XYZ file of C-alpha atoms in Angstrom:
518
model
C -43.353 146.981 30.874
C -40.945 149.564 32.242
C -37.444 149.418 30.838
C -34.726 148.198 33.185
C -31.925 150.495 34.266
C -28.653 150.297 32.369
C -25.968 148.887 34.611
C -23.262 147.868 32.160
C -22.555 144.744 30.147
C -21.400 142.709 33.089
C -19.151 139.721 32.651
C -20.811 138.038 29.694
C -18.044 137.958 27.107
C -19.602 135.336 24.809
C -21.973 137.835 23.195
C -21.395 141.023 21.251
C -21.263 143.886 23.787
C -23.923 145.799 21.856
C -26.291 142.816 21.964
C -25.752 142.399 25.698
C -26.369 146.082 26.348
C -29.454 146.110 24.129
C -30.958 143.278 26.173
C -30.222 145.171 29.392
C -31.981 148.207 27.924
C -35.089 146.060 27.417
C -35.035 145.091 23.735
C -34.531 141.818 21.918
C -32.204 141.605 18.926
C -34.481 141.727 15.835
C -32.227 143.398 13.262
C -29.151 141.705 11.814
C -26.005 142.886 13.645
C -23.547 142.820 10.745
C -22.132 146.353 10.520
C -18.484 147.087 11.340
C -17.298 150.379 12.792
C -16.370 151.513 9.272
C -19.823 150.629 7.946
C -21.422 152.559 10.802
C -19.196 155.558 10.034
C -19.930 155.237 6.320
C -23.686 155.613 6.780
C -23.295 158.799 8.847
C -20.609 160.210 6.576
C -22.734 159.624 3.486
C -25.745 161.293 5.158
C -23.646 164.319 6.148
C -22.315 164.193 2.554
C -20.122 167.255 2.144
C -20.738 167.255 -1.612
C -24.490 167.393 -0.990
C -24.696 170.174 1.592
C -22.035 172.430 0.093
C -23.428 172.112 -3.432
C -27.044 172.617 -2.386
C -26.523 175.779 -0.324
C -23.346 177.219 -1.871
C -25.457 180.046 -3.288
C -26.453 181.008 0.260
C -22.831 181.256 1.363
C -21.819 183.306 -1.684
C -24.762 185.653 -1.298
C -24.301 186.261 2.416
C -20.661 187.037 3.072
C -19.062 185.393 0.060
C -15.767 183.589 0.462
C -15.238 184.758 4.065
C -18.528 183.170 5.172
C -17.673 179.982 3.296
C -14.071 179.519 4.425
C -14.244 180.700 8.044
C -17.885 179.947 8.733
C -17.175 176.289 7.978
C -14.725 175.997 10.877
C -16.978 177.873 13.304
C -19.943 175.627 12.528
C -17.654 172.584 12.458
C -16.114 173.256 15.866
C -19.456 173.669 17.627
C -20.924 170.714 15.737
C -18.124 168.580 17.178
C -19.197 169.610 20.700
C -22.722 168.428 19.893
C -21.361 165.203 18.404
C -19.122 164.462 21.386
C -22.039 164.814 23.795
C -24.231 162.602 21.617
C -21.455 160.014 21.343
C -21.132 159.839 25.129
C -24.869 159.195 25.530
C -24.921 156.756 22.592
C -22.230 154.667 24.295
C -24.491 154.219 27.301
C -27.722 153.634 25.334
C -26.927 152.040 21.925
C -30.439 151.510 20.492
C -32.013 152.300 17.120
C -34.373 154.689 18.886
C -31.397 156.887 19.633
C -32.309 160.380 20.748
C -35.844 159.795 22.015
C -34.746 156.780 24.069
C -31.875 158.816 25.520
C -34.274 161.594 26.541
C -36.570 159.119 28.272
C -33.734 157.621 30.294
C -32.099 160.946 31.152
C -35.227 162.957 31.998
C -36.212 160.612 34.826
C -39.481 158.702 35.436
C -41.653 161.798 35.881
C -40.685 163.526 32.644
C -39.672 160.479 30.571
C -42.875 160.110 28.483
C -43.122 163.796 27.521
C -39.356 164.136 26.912
C -39.379 161.024 24.767
C -42.423 162.182 22.790
C -40.969 165.631 22.074
C -37.534 164.379 21.105
C -38.802 161.500 19.010
C -41.185 163.549 16.918
C -38.688 166.367 16.333
C -36.166 163.715 15.321
C -38.338 161.785 12.903
C -40.014 164.830 11.312
C -36.580 166.456 10.962
C -35.290 163.300 9.296
C -38.219 163.135 6.889
C -37.688 166.800 6.027
C -33.986 166.117 5.536
C -34.695 163.265 3.131
C -37.205 165.433 1.276
C -34.724 168.302 0.927
C -31.844 166.031 -0.174
C -33.783 164.194 -2.871
C -35.509 167.387 -4.020
C -32.054 168.975 -4.300
C -30.943 166.044 -6.454
C -33.975 166.497 -8.688
C -33.080 170.181 -9.087
C -29.447 169.337 -9.889
C -30.533 166.789 -12.499
C -32.662 169.568 -14.008
C -29.577 171.805 -14.205
C -27.472 168.994 -15.721
C -30.120 168.510 -18.414
C -30.257 172.272 -18.999
C -26.482 172.537 -19.500
C -26.322 169.342 -21.575
C -28.859 170.769 -24.037
C -27.121 174.135 -24.509
C -27.612 176.039 -21.268
C -30.103 178.769 -20.528
C -28.542 181.097 -23.105
C -28.265 178.399 -25.737
C -31.827 177.169 -25.907
C -31.365 174.424 -23.328
C -34.299 172.481 -21.934
C -35.662 173.903 -18.682
C -37.721 171.311 -16.851
C -41.011 172.432 -15.348
C -41.766 172.150 -11.651
C -43.903 169.103 -12.441
C -40.952 167.342 -14.059
C -38.795 168.174 -11.033
C -41.354 166.734 -8.601
C -41.634 163.626 -10.797
C -37.841 163.227 -10.675
C -38.031 163.649 -6.899
C -40.617 160.863 -6.674
C -38.577 158.578 -8.932
C -35.449 159.058 -6.838
C -37.342 158.249 -3.635
C -38.803 155.134 -5.274
C -35.317 153.869 -6.147
C -34.170 154.612 -2.601
C -37.076 152.575 -1.227
C -36.127 149.601 -3.407
C -32.462 149.778 -2.347
C -33.406 150.042 1.315
C -35.557 146.934 0.986
C -32.374 144.910 0.439
C -30.593 143.104 3.324
C -28.337 145.208 5.536
C -25.252 143.392 4.193
C -26.006 144.812 0.731
C -26.783 148.260 2.136
C -23.501 148.141 4.031
C -21.659 147.764 0.714
C -23.492 150.769 -0.733
C -22.760 152.728 2.441
C -19.022 152.076 2.117
C -19.154 152.941 -1.580
C -20.963 156.191 -0.696
C -18.303 157.160 1.849
C -15.506 156.449 -0.622
C -17.337 158.366 -3.373
C -17.665 161.444 -1.150
C -14.016 161.350 -0.088
C -12.536 160.729 -3.527
C -15.053 163.022 -5.237
C -14.242 165.924 -2.944
C -10.493 165.418 -3.445
C -10.751 165.183 -7.229
C -13.026 168.213 -7.605
C -11.035 170.428 -5.220
C -7.916 169.845 -7.350
C -9.484 169.580 -10.805
C -11.649 172.707 -10.893
C -8.987 175.313 -10.022
C -6.445 173.520 -12.264
C -8.750 173.505 -15.289
C -10.091 177.058 -14.856
C -8.260 179.673 -16.961
C -9.285 182.390 -14.523
C -8.800 181.804 -10.818
C -9.469 183.902 -7.762
C -6.458 185.227 -5.909
C -5.545 183.853 -2.496
C -6.341 187.265 -1.039
C -9.828 187.193 -2.572
C -10.574 183.684 -1.296
C -9.529 184.407 2.272
C -10.547 188.043 2.674
C -13.405 188.958 0.305
C -16.620 189.705 2.161
C -19.643 190.000 -0.095
C -22.221 192.525 1.101
C -23.982 192.805 -2.268
C -26.871 190.466 -1.443
C -29.701 192.511 -2.928
C -31.821 191.860 0.150
C -31.435 195.161 1.966
C -29.027 193.773 4.606
C -25.838 195.742 5.207
C -24.670 194.643 8.670
C -21.597 192.441 8.195
C -22.284 190.491 11.383
C -25.852 189.815 10.270
C -24.701 188.808 6.788
C -22.047 186.446 8.178
C -24.624 184.757 10.437
C -26.940 184.116 7.488
C -24.003 182.673 5.539
C -23.420 180.089 8.288
C -26.566 178.208 7.239
C -24.693 176.419 4.436
C -22.107 174.989 6.817
C -24.588 174.064 9.536
C -26.986 172.406 7.087
C -24.136 170.339 5.642
C -22.887 169.126 9.021
C -26.113 167.344 9.877
C -27.265 163.728 10.010
C -24.594 162.095 12.154
C -27.315 160.711 14.435
C -27.474 158.004 11.736
C -24.696 156.196 13.599
C -26.965 156.017 16.658
C -29.939 154.734 14.654
C -27.761 151.974 13.160
C -26.442 150.725 16.521
C -28.746 147.692 16.693
C -27.104 146.539 13.448
C -23.542 147.460 14.481
C -21.077 145.127 16.164
C -19.968 146.284 19.631
C -22.259 149.281 19.222
C -21.511 150.741 22.657
C -18.022 151.505 21.340
C -18.458 151.678 17.564
C -21.606 153.837 17.543
C -19.787 156.743 19.249
C -16.795 156.230 16.972
C -19.087 156.512 13.959
C -20.542 159.811 15.199
C -17.217 161.471 15.992
C -15.267 160.232 12.969
C -18.029 161.191 10.514
C -18.058 164.763 11.850
C -14.270 165.094 12.024
C -13.557 163.753 8.552
C -16.424 165.800 7.094
C -14.950 168.983 8.579
C -11.518 168.308 7.058
C -12.567 167.133 3.601
C -15.475 169.572 3.429
C -13.182 172.534 3.960
C -10.764 171.206 1.341
C -13.620 170.899 -1.162
C -14.886 174.384 -0.322
C -11.419 175.864 -0.699
C -10.774 174.216 -4.054
C -14.008 175.235 -5.761
C -13.913 178.736 -4.259
C -10.729 179.409 -6.223
C -13.016 179.168 -9.252
C -15.078 182.124 -8.008
C -14.174 185.312 -9.863
C -17.500 187.090 -10.305
C -20.047 186.492 -7.541
C -22.911 188.570 -9.043
C -22.636 186.644 -12.319
C -22.605 183.244 -10.594
C -25.779 184.152 -8.704
C -27.497 185.681 -11.744
C -30.484 183.597 -12.899
C -29.656 184.509 -16.490
C -26.352 182.606 -16.621
C -26.148 179.243 -18.408
C -26.880 177.260 -15.226
C -29.855 179.452 -14.323
C -28.146 180.886 -11.243
C -26.928 177.547 -9.810
C -23.507 178.802 -8.678
C -21.472 175.584 -8.422
C -22.867 174.294 -11.711
C -21.826 177.538 -13.403
C -18.341 177.350 -11.819
C -17.790 173.808 -13.112
C -19.261 174.593 -16.532
C -17.233 177.770 -17.075
C -13.977 176.162 -15.897
C -14.068 173.588 -18.698
C -15.681 175.844 -21.281
C -12.995 178.492 -20.859
C -10.201 175.964 -21.406
C -11.667 173.467 -23.874
C -14.381 175.455 -25.614
C -17.223 173.412 -24.167
C -18.488 172.603 -20.703
C -18.818 168.822 -21.036
C -16.188 168.189 -18.382
C -18.066 170.435 -15.977
C -21.274 168.496 -16.579
C -19.412 165.267 -15.792
C -18.203 166.855 -12.540
C -21.803 167.725 -11.692
C -22.613 164.071 -12.305
C -20.068 163.143 -9.621
C -21.878 165.442 -7.192
C -25.267 164.044 -8.250
C -24.156 160.499 -7.412
C -22.989 161.698 -3.979
C -26.388 163.319 -3.350
C -28.083 160.092 -4.471
C -26.069 158.108 -1.925
C -26.869 160.725 0.719
C -30.596 160.280 0.127
C -30.234 156.507 0.184
C -28.503 156.535 3.569
C -30.971 159.107 4.895
C -33.840 156.714 4.126
C -31.935 153.954 5.935
C -31.651 156.136 9.031
C -35.287 157.293 8.742
C -36.599 153.757 8.544
C -34.629 152.612 11.606
C -35.919 155.570 13.593
C -39.502 154.839 12.464
C -39.027 151.162 13.319
C -37.815 151.941 16.841
C -40.345 154.726 17.511
C -43.251 152.526 16.426
C -41.840 149.604 18.438
C -42.582 151.757 21.476
C -46.071 152.581 20.192
C -45.472 156.269 19.454
C -46.615 156.335 15.819
C -50.072 155.836 14.317
C -50.446 152.205 13.163
C -47.298 151.358 15.120
C -47.749 147.604 14.725
C -47.363 148.061 10.968
C -44.152 150.077 10.982
C -42.055 147.964 13.341
C -42.522 144.708 11.445
C -39.370 143.177 9.939
C -39.223 140.774 6.988
C -37.257 137.552 6.547
C -34.112 139.583 5.862
C -34.601 141.431 9.164
C -35.377 144.672 7.323
C -38.237 146.974 8.537
C -39.792 147.021 5.078
C -42.963 148.958 5.916
C -40.945 151.642 7.702
C -38.696 151.938 4.639
C -41.593 152.672 2.283
C -43.236 155.044 4.759
C -39.911 156.901 4.998
C -39.987 157.570 1.258
C -43.701 158.271 0.821
C -43.828 160.949 3.553
C -40.803 162.915 2.196
C -42.451 162.846 -1.240
C -45.596 164.389 0.227
C -43.507 166.998 2.061
C -42.108 168.213 -1.272
C -45.482 168.613 -2.988
C -46.043 172.180 -1.679
C -43.050 173.186 -3.836
C -45.454 173.076 -6.771
C -46.962 176.222 -5.315
C -43.761 177.939 -4.224
C -40.093 177.114 -3.696
C -40.492 178.726 -0.279
C -41.692 175.236 0.688
C -38.230 173.865 -0.081
C -36.655 176.452 2.227
C -39.134 175.383 4.916
C -37.954 171.791 4.538
C -34.333 172.887 4.919
C -35.344 174.848 8.022
C -37.147 171.906 9.620
C -34.291 169.571 8.747
C -31.645 171.884 10.222
C -33.354 173.395 13.271
C -35.758 170.527 13.971
C -33.007 167.919 13.999
C -30.708 170.053 16.130
C -33.484 170.537 18.674
C -33.779 166.743 18.812
C -29.998 166.544 19.251
C -29.992 169.097 22.055
C -32.866 167.749 24.187
C -31.164 164.578 25.497
C -27.928 166.517 25.991
C -29.848 169.102 28.023
C -31.335 166.358 30.206
C -27.853 164.841 30.559
C -26.393 168.065 31.993
C -29.403 168.925 34.179
C -31.778 166.225 35.417
C -29.268 163.393 34.921
C -26.177 165.339 35.929
C -25.454 162.955 38.822
C -27.377 159.824 37.807
C -26.002 159.319 34.282
C -24.087 156.024 33.987
C -21.436 156.428 31.267
C -20.621 153.706 28.761
C -17.202 152.670 27.372
C -16.866 156.030 25.599
C -17.238 158.991 27.926
C -15.923 162.519 28.346
C -15.143 162.147 32.030
C -15.201 165.373 33.991
C -15.547 167.398 30.780
C -18.920 165.848 29.903
C -20.974 168.563 31.598
C -18.964 171.433 30.070
C -19.088 169.972 26.560
C -22.800 169.313 26.969
C -23.594 172.886 27.966
C -21.595 174.274 25.028
C -23.563 171.972 22.709
C -26.936 173.044 24.140
C -26.096 176.748 23.981
C -24.897 176.430 20.379
C -28.164 174.790 19.310
C -30.117 177.514 21.098
C -28.006 180.154 19.328
C -28.417 178.794 15.800
C -32.132 178.202 16.376
C -32.499 181.934 17.028
C -30.063 183.119 14.355
C -31.545 181.030 11.544
C -35.005 182.328 12.409
C -34.021 185.933 11.658
C -35.347 187.679 8.512
C -33.207 187.048 5.419
C -34.403 190.084 3.468
C -35.817 193.576 4.027
C -38.459 194.836 3.686
C -40.253 191.737 4.895
C -42.952 190.574 2.478
C -44.763 187.322 1.766
C -42.004 186.434 -0.700
C -39.070 187.368 1.558
C -40.371 186.120 4.907
C -38.100 183.613 6.650
C -40.433 180.672 7.200
C -38.089 178.910 9.639
C -39.885 179.993 12.845
C -43.241 179.341 11.147
C -42.271 175.829 10.043
C -40.483 174.789 13.234
C -43.059 176.536 15.428
C -45.839 174.747 13.590
C -44.178 171.397 14.232
C -43.786 172.321 17.914
C -47.475 173.209 18.221
C -48.529 169.930 16.586
C -46.246 167.842 18.806
C -47.306 169.531 22.048
C -51.001 169.538 21.074
C -50.932 165.841 20.221
C -49.387 165.213 23.633
C -51.896 167.301 25.585
C -54.997 166.046 23.796
C -54.042 162.434 23.351
C -50.639 160.897 23.877
C -50.278 161.823 27.559
C -53.088 159.401 28.328
C -51.426 156.362 26.743
C -47.784 156.964 25.779
C -45.442 155.897 28.588
C -42.137 156.230 26.766
C -39.925 153.349 25.620
C -41.189 149.916 26.676
C -39.452 146.553 26.721
C -40.300 143.958 24.069
C -38.577 141.126 25.916
C -41.043 138.543 27.242
C -40.845 137.869 30.954
């Protein structure tokens, strides 16, 4: 059945506006619509998780450009991310479904291109989400390894260094717990989502104040705002090039706000509150993320030492900053380990919310028949939870991390797919909005008015720019160990998606289809 055109909620005021709109878009209400605007925001904010992204890739920022890349790069990435978010929010207001991006592409590309546009966007979205979950929970496993190392004496004090097999086991255990939590009713998950948002906000505020106050040696204001690190040891001397590579930390952190779109079928008045969740999660992340960055960067006094694999934290820069701050003042680094525990909890919540978003995307995508064994993944249980999709969305990320047993280059590939792959999925419906649907797009309650086209083009061009920039070599000379696998990983995904379309899906996949009986 072809989906009906969206013509607005009409005059029916007895039902939730999101429920009315969902029915007009061709879907029946199967998930429990219990989330408030704050709950919707909380899920996106906890997936963005400033403590997660900054902590995970802080080394990258320090290595490429140092404090200048961290402090100023954050605002550059943040400003352009907001353009992307505003465009997505406008489209979300018109089409508030769990399918999100791939549904938007189908509606905006027009009947001729709808199936292919939907297929491309949907698979980039879901693979990017799986890669994001894999990278987040693998990062948590690595941080737990560092916490154990420091708790047992540090690298220079005979501390326990977990093997790669222990790390992958931790990764699997974390995903298992996330699957159990995501099997609970949405009302329970909503509580955890709010707790996660509060933990990120309060945690960032506490750490940004505590670390520079405790540290006996602090960087000067001049150092924090003007020091540009060119000593990267990778044969790159161009400051522009170095600064671009340093942007990856900020752009990777400000990712995942499409969660608000995937939660719209469980959000009250989703045509209004879904867009609010997207925009507020980005805006608040930019503000509090910069404050967190600024605070901990005042604890940076010796960049080469922080990046040195022979320090107590094994080269994990933020862990070493926290550890040294307390050790220098109190004679031991216990307080720093506790601070790392605060970050670890934030990363745990981030992974939990990422699985929630993944499962809703898998549920919606399979509802339209796009995934193998689709009838299995879009089933919901008595609590209106897509249980099978939840467990699939933890098993696949576990498998995606297994290549790390051979090389940690695999982890960088996951980060690449998560960052570039997801942004490609973000950009495709926006591109269709400003081109094929320039005149036919019917805006929802939230819209950008006459600025919609301009904002959309800025968003598309930014995604195109970062897709090119983050594919550049990160070290010279280029060898098997220093090769940037971003274009290989993302290009491989592109080949698989297009090939599966040409040799199979184009014969049977028609794009989103209605599940309302007529």
